């Protein structure tokens, strides 16, 4: 057993990506952010679908069509493969813990 | 967008199982319990692996070898296919919200 809120460093210089489950068809990641955003140039353009939930903190996702979605605790979103998106804001005060299912 | 803590009835006569993602190789479910346990006779004996996290409330899982694991908020567990287990207790005071990934 482990806890999704454990082992979160006080200082988070770079976003932390950790695999929780990895099979041929599935990847589950814990992502920890604290103020980080996607690189300026960077839209995520993924070959897999991504289901994303915020478990603490908050994050704002922007789609390439300009739509912005604020995700707070418990909010989840399904991002289809090749739906270009990026993270434009995450909580500075507390760590944002994301659980992401790539499938 | 939706929220994992939304639409939880005040009265939960039976456990609630809802599919969030369903593909040929993956099923993600929200499960809501309030005091329910597995049927007396019932050990879960699943053909799929199950990754399970408690997002609110708590639950106690028992394995057939007698090992019991208390899962509180944020605790997660990986139950391999055919590892027989059952739920022997869930929170009576508040709803227990589980996220389960069958893969």
mmCIF file with all atom_site columns, N, CA, C and O in Angstrom, chain B residues 5 13 21 23 25-26 32 35 39-40 42 47 50-51 53-54 57-58 67 80 89 92 95 99:
data_model
loop_
_atom_site.group_PDB
_atom_site.id
_atom_site.type_symbol
_atom_site.label_atom_id
_atom_site.label_alt_id
_atom_site.label_comp_id
_atom_site.label_asym_id
_atom_site.label_entity_id
_atom_site.label_seq_id
_atom_site.pdbx_PDB_ins_code
_atom_site.Cartn_x
_atom_site.Cartn_y
_atom_site.Cartn_z
_atom_site.occupancy
_atom_site.B_iso_or_equiv
_atom_site.pdbx_formal_charge
_atom_site.auth_seq_id
_atom_site.auth_comp_id
_atom_site.auth_asym_id
_atom_site.auth_atom_id
_atom_site.pdbx_PDB_model_num
ATOM 1  N N  . UNK B 1 5  ? -16.407 13.774  -6.767  1.00 0.00 ? 5  UNK B N  1
ATOM 2  C CA . UNK B 1 5  ? -17.195 13.844  -5.533  1.00 0.00 ? 5  UNK B CA 1
ATOM 3  C C  . UNK B 1 5  ? -18.624 14.347  -5.781  1.00 0.00 ? 5  UNK B C  1
ATOM 4  O O  . UNK B 1 5  ? -19.365 14.588  -4.828  1.00 0.00 ? 5  UNK B O  1
ATOM 5  N N  . UNK B 1 13 ? -28.301 2.969   -0.336  1.00 0.00 ? 13 UNK B N  1
ATOM 6  C CA . UNK B 1 13 ? -28.849 1.678   0.092   1.00 0.00 ? 13 UNK B CA 1
ATOM 7  C C  . UNK B 1 13 ? -27.955 0.533   -0.384  1.00 0.00 ? 13 UNK B C  1
ATOM 8  O O  . UNK B 1 13 ? -27.718 -0.432  0.338   1.00 0.00 ? 13 UNK B O  1
ATOM 9  N N  . UNK B 1 21 ? -14.368 5.018   -17.606 1.00 0.00 ? 21 UNK B N  1
ATOM 10 C CA . UNK B 1 21 ? -13.721 4.676   -18.876 1.00 0.00 ? 21 UNK B CA 1
ATOM 11 C C  . UNK B 1 21 ? -13.969 3.200   -19.136 1.00 0.00 ? 21 UNK B C  1
ATOM 12 O O  . UNK B 1 21 ? -13.893 2.390   -18.218 1.00 0.00 ? 21 UNK B O  1
ATOM 13 N N  . UNK B 1 23 ? -12.855 0.428   -22.200 1.00 0.00 ? 23 UNK B N  1
ATOM 14 C CA . UNK B 1 23 ? -12.329 0.016   -23.506 1.00 0.00 ? 23 UNK B CA 1
ATOM 15 C C  . UNK B 1 23 ? -12.173 -1.504  -23.448 1.00 0.00 ? 23 UNK B C  1
ATOM 16 O O  . UNK B 1 23 ? -12.519 -2.131  -22.431 1.00 0.00 ? 23 UNK B O  1
ATOM 17 N N  . UNK B 1 25 ? -9.510  -3.159  -23.055 1.00 0.00 ? 25 UNK B N  1
ATOM 18 C CA . UNK B 1 25 ? -8.470  -3.601  -22.120 1.00 0.00 ? 25 UNK B CA 1
ATOM 19 C C  . UNK B 1 25 ? -8.478  -2.855  -20.789 1.00 0.00 ? 25 UNK B C  1
ATOM 20 O O  . UNK B 1 25 ? -7.657  -3.138  -19.917 1.00 0.00 ? 25 UNK B O  1
ATOM 21 N N  . UNK B 1 26 ? -9.387  -1.917  -20.639 1.00 0.00 ? 26 UNK B N  1
ATOM 22 C CA . UNK B 1 26 ? -9.354  -1.040  -19.467 1.00 0.00 ? 26 UNK B CA 1
ATOM 23 C C  . UNK B 1 26 ? -10.772 -0.703  -19.016 1.00 0.00 ? 26 UNK B C  1
ATOM 24 O O  . UNK B 1 26 ? -11.649 -0.437  -19.833 1.00 0.00 ? 26 UNK B O  1
ATOM 25 N N  . UNK B 1 32 ? -19.005 3.899   -4.856  1.00 0.00 ? 32 UNK B N  1
ATOM 26 C CA . UNK B 1 32 ? -19.391 4.646   -3.658  1.00 0.00 ? 32 UNK B CA 1
ATOM 27 C C  . UNK B 1 32 ? -20.016 3.685   -2.658  1.00 0.00 ? 32 UNK B C  1
ATOM 28 O O  . UNK B 1 32 ? -20.961 2.951   -2.976  1.00 0.00 ? 32 UNK B O  1
ATOM 29 N N  . UNK B 1 35 ? -20.916 2.098   4.460   1.00 0.00 ? 35 UNK B N  1
ATOM 30 C CA . UNK B 1 35 ? -21.191 1.038   5.412   1.00 0.00 ? 35 UNK B CA 1
ATOM 31 C C  . UNK B 1 35 ? -21.313 -0.342  4.788   1.00 0.00 ? 35 UNK B C  1
ATOM 32 O O  . UNK B 1 35 ? -21.287 -1.341  5.498   1.00 0.00 ? 35 UNK B O  1
ATOM 33 N N  . UNK B 1 39 ? -20.627 -9.314  0.198   1.00 0.00 ? 39 UNK B N  1
ATOM 34 C CA . UNK B 1 39 ? -21.561 -10.322 0.718   1.00 0.00 ? 39 UNK B CA 1
ATOM 35 C C  . UNK B 1 39 ? -20.804 -11.355 1.555   1.00 0.00 ? 39 UNK B C  1
ATOM 36 O O  . UNK B 1 39 ? -19.639 -11.650 1.284   1.00 0.00 ? 39 UNK B O  1
ATOM 37 N N  . UNK B 1 40 ? -21.452 -11.883 2.582   1.00 0.00 ? 40 UNK B N  1
ATOM 38 C CA . UNK B 1 40 ? -20.843 -12.876 3.490   1.00 0.00 ? 40 UNK B CA 1
ATOM 39 C C  . UNK B 1 40 ? -20.064 -13.953 2.750   1.00 0.00 ? 40 UNK B C  1
ATOM 40 O O  . UNK B 1 40 ? -18.930 -14.259 3.085   1.00 0.00 ? 40 UNK B O  1
ATOM 41 N N  . UNK B 1 42 ? -18.920 -13.853 -0.144  1.00 0.00 ? 42 UNK B N  1
ATOM 42 C CA . UNK B 1 42 ? -18.319 -13.407 -1.376  1.00 0.00 ? 42 UNK B CA 1
ATOM 43 C C  . UNK B 1 42 ? -16.886 -12.964 -1.345  1.00 0.00 ? 42 UNK B C  1
ATOM 44 O O  . UNK B 1 42 ? -16.597 -11.880 -0.875  1.00 0.00 ? 42 UNK B O  1
ATOM 45 N N  . UNK B 1 47 ? -10.584 -11.727 -12.919 1.00 0.00 ? 47 UNK B N  1
ATOM 46 C CA . UNK B 1 47 ? -9.655  -12.109 -13.989 1.00 0.00 ? 47 UNK B CA 1
ATOM 47 C C  . UNK B 1 47 ? -8.739  -10.954 -14.383 1.00 0.00 ? 47 UNK B C  1
ATOM 48 O O  . UNK B 1 47 ? -7.768  -11.142 -15.105 1.00 0.00 ? 47 UNK B O  1
ATOM 49 N N  . UNK B 1 50 ? -6.506  -5.125  -10.475 1.00 0.00 ? 50 UNK B N  1
ATOM 50 C CA . UNK B 1 50 ? -7.275  -3.963  -10.031 1.00 0.00 ? 50 UNK B CA 1
ATOM 51 C C  . UNK B 1 50 ? -6.367  -3.031  -9.231  1.00 0.00 ? 50 UNK B C  1
ATOM 52 O O  . UNK B 1 50 ? -5.752  -3.438  -8.251  1.00 0.00 ? 50 UNK B O  1
ATOM 53 N N  . UNK B 1 51 ? -6.331  -1.794  -9.660  1.00 0.00 ? 51 UNK B N  1
ATOM 54 C CA . UNK B 1 51 ? -5.641  -0.750  -8.885  1.00 0.00 ? 51 UNK B CA 1
ATOM 55 C C  . UNK B 1 51 ? -6.723  0.104   -8.254  1.00 0.00 ? 51 UNK B C  1
ATOM 56 O O  . UNK B 1 51 ? -7.672  0.516   -8.932  1.00 0.00 ? 51 UNK B O  1
ATOM 57 N N  . UNK B 1 53 ? -7.886  3.115   -5.333  1.00 0.00 ? 53 UNK B N  1
ATOM 58 C CA . UNK B 1 53 ? -7.510  4.222   -4.444  1.00 0.00 ? 53 UNK B CA 1
ATOM 59 C C  . UNK B 1 53 ? -8.766  4.722   -3.733  1.00 0.00 ? 53 UNK B C  1
ATOM 60 O O  . UNK B 1 53 ? -9.852  4.748   -4.321  1.00 0.00 ? 53 UNK B O  1
ATOM 61 N N  . UNK B 1 54 ? -8.602  5.079   -2.468  1.00 0.00 ? 54 UNK B N  1
ATOM 62 C CA . UNK B 1 54 ? -9.697  5.684   -1.705  1.00 0.00 ? 54 UNK B CA 1
ATOM 63 C C  . UNK B 1 54 ? -9.542  7.202   -1.757  1.00 0.00 ? 54 UNK B C  1
ATOM 64 O O  . UNK B 1 54 ? -8.486  7.734   -1.396  1.00 0.00 ? 54 UNK B O  1
ATOM 65 N N  . UNK B 1 57 ? -13.508 9.005   2.785   1.00 0.00 ? 57 UNK B N  1
ATOM 66 C CA . UNK B 1 57 ? -13.949 7.918   3.651   1.00 0.00 ? 57 UNK B CA 1
ATOM 67 C C  . UNK B 1 57 ? -12.820 6.919   3.888   1.00 0.00 ? 57 UNK B C  1
ATOM 68 O O  . UNK B 1 57 ? -11.638 7.262   3.796   1.00 0.00 ? 57 UNK B O  1
ATOM 69 N N  . UNK B 1 58 ? -13.187 5.686   4.158   1.00 0.00 ? 58 UNK B N  1
ATOM 70 C CA . UNK B 1 58 ? -12.168 4.641   4.298   1.00 0.00 ? 58 UNK B CA 1
ATOM 71 C C  . UNK B 1 58 ? -12.811 3.291   4.020   1.00 0.00 ? 58 UNK B C  1
ATOM 72 O O  . UNK B 1 58 ? -14.045 3.135   4.062   1.00 0.00 ? 58 UNK B O  1
ATOM 73 N N  . UNK B 1 67 ? -4.842  -11.331 5.779   1.00 0.00 ? 67 UNK B N  1
ATOM 74 C CA . UNK B 1 67 ? -4.255  -9.985  5.854   1.00 0.00 ? 67 UNK B CA 1
ATOM 75 C C  . UNK B 1 67 ? -5.329  -8.940  5.611   1.00 0.00 ? 67 UNK B C  1
ATOM 76 O O  . UNK B 1 67 ? -6.136  -9.057  4.685   1.00 0.00 ? 67 UNK B O  1
ATOM 77 N N  . UNK B 1 80 ? -3.684  -8.077  -7.588  1.00 0.00 ? 80 UNK B N  1
ATOM 78 C CA . UNK B 1 80 ? -3.437  -8.850  -8.811  1.00 0.00 ? 80 UNK B CA 1
ATOM 79 C C  . UNK B 1 80 ? -4.644  -9.709  -9.169  1.00 0.00 ? 80 UNK B C  1
ATOM 80 O O  . UNK B 1 80 ? -5.422  -10.104 -8.287  1.00 0.00 ? 80 UNK B O  1
ATOM 81 N N  . UNK B 1 89 ? -15.221 -3.616  5.710   1.00 0.00 ? 89 UNK B N  1
ATOM 82 C CA . UNK B 1 89 ? -15.760 -2.446  6.403   1.00 0.00 ? 89 UNK B CA 1
ATOM 83 C C  . UNK B 1 89 ? -15.606 -1.219  5.523   1.00 0.00 ? 89 UNK B C  1
ATOM 84 O O  . UNK B 1 89 ? -14.601 -1.084  4.824   1.00 0.00 ? 89 UNK B O  1
ATOM 85 N N  . UNK B 1 92 ? -19.210 4.595   7.788   1.00 0.00 ? 92 UNK B N  1
ATOM 86 C CA . UNK B 1 92 ? -20.652 4.818   7.963   1.00 0.00 ? 92 UNK B CA 1
ATOM 87 C C  . UNK B 1 92 ? -20.992 6.310   7.980   1.00 0.00 ? 92 UNK B C  1
ATOM 88 O O  . UNK B 1 92 ? -22.113 6.701   7.659   1.00 0.00 ? 92 UNK B O  1
ATOM 89 N N  . UNK B 1 95 ? -19.566 9.046   2.812   1.00 0.00 ? 95 UNK B N  1
ATOM 90 C CA . UNK B 1 95 ? -19.423 8.122   1.696   1.00 0.00 ? 95 UNK B CA 1
ATOM 91 C C  . UNK B 1 95 ? -17.948 7.813   1.454   1.00 0.00 ? 95 UNK B C  1
ATOM 92 O O  . UNK B 1 95 ? -17.099 8.692   1.560   1.00 0.00 ? 95 UNK B O  1
ATOM 93 N N  . UNK B 1 99 ? -11.756 4.921   -6.501  1.00 0.00 ? 99 UNK B N  1
ATOM 94 C CA . UNK B 1 99 ? -11.499 4.889   -7.940  1.00 0.00 ? 99 UNK B CA 1
ATOM 95 C C  . UNK B 1 99 ? -10.784 3.569   -8.205  1.00 0.00 ? 99 UNK B C  1
ATOM 96 O O  . UNK B 1 99 ? -9.775  3.268   -7.564  1.00 0.00 ? 99 UNK B O  1
#
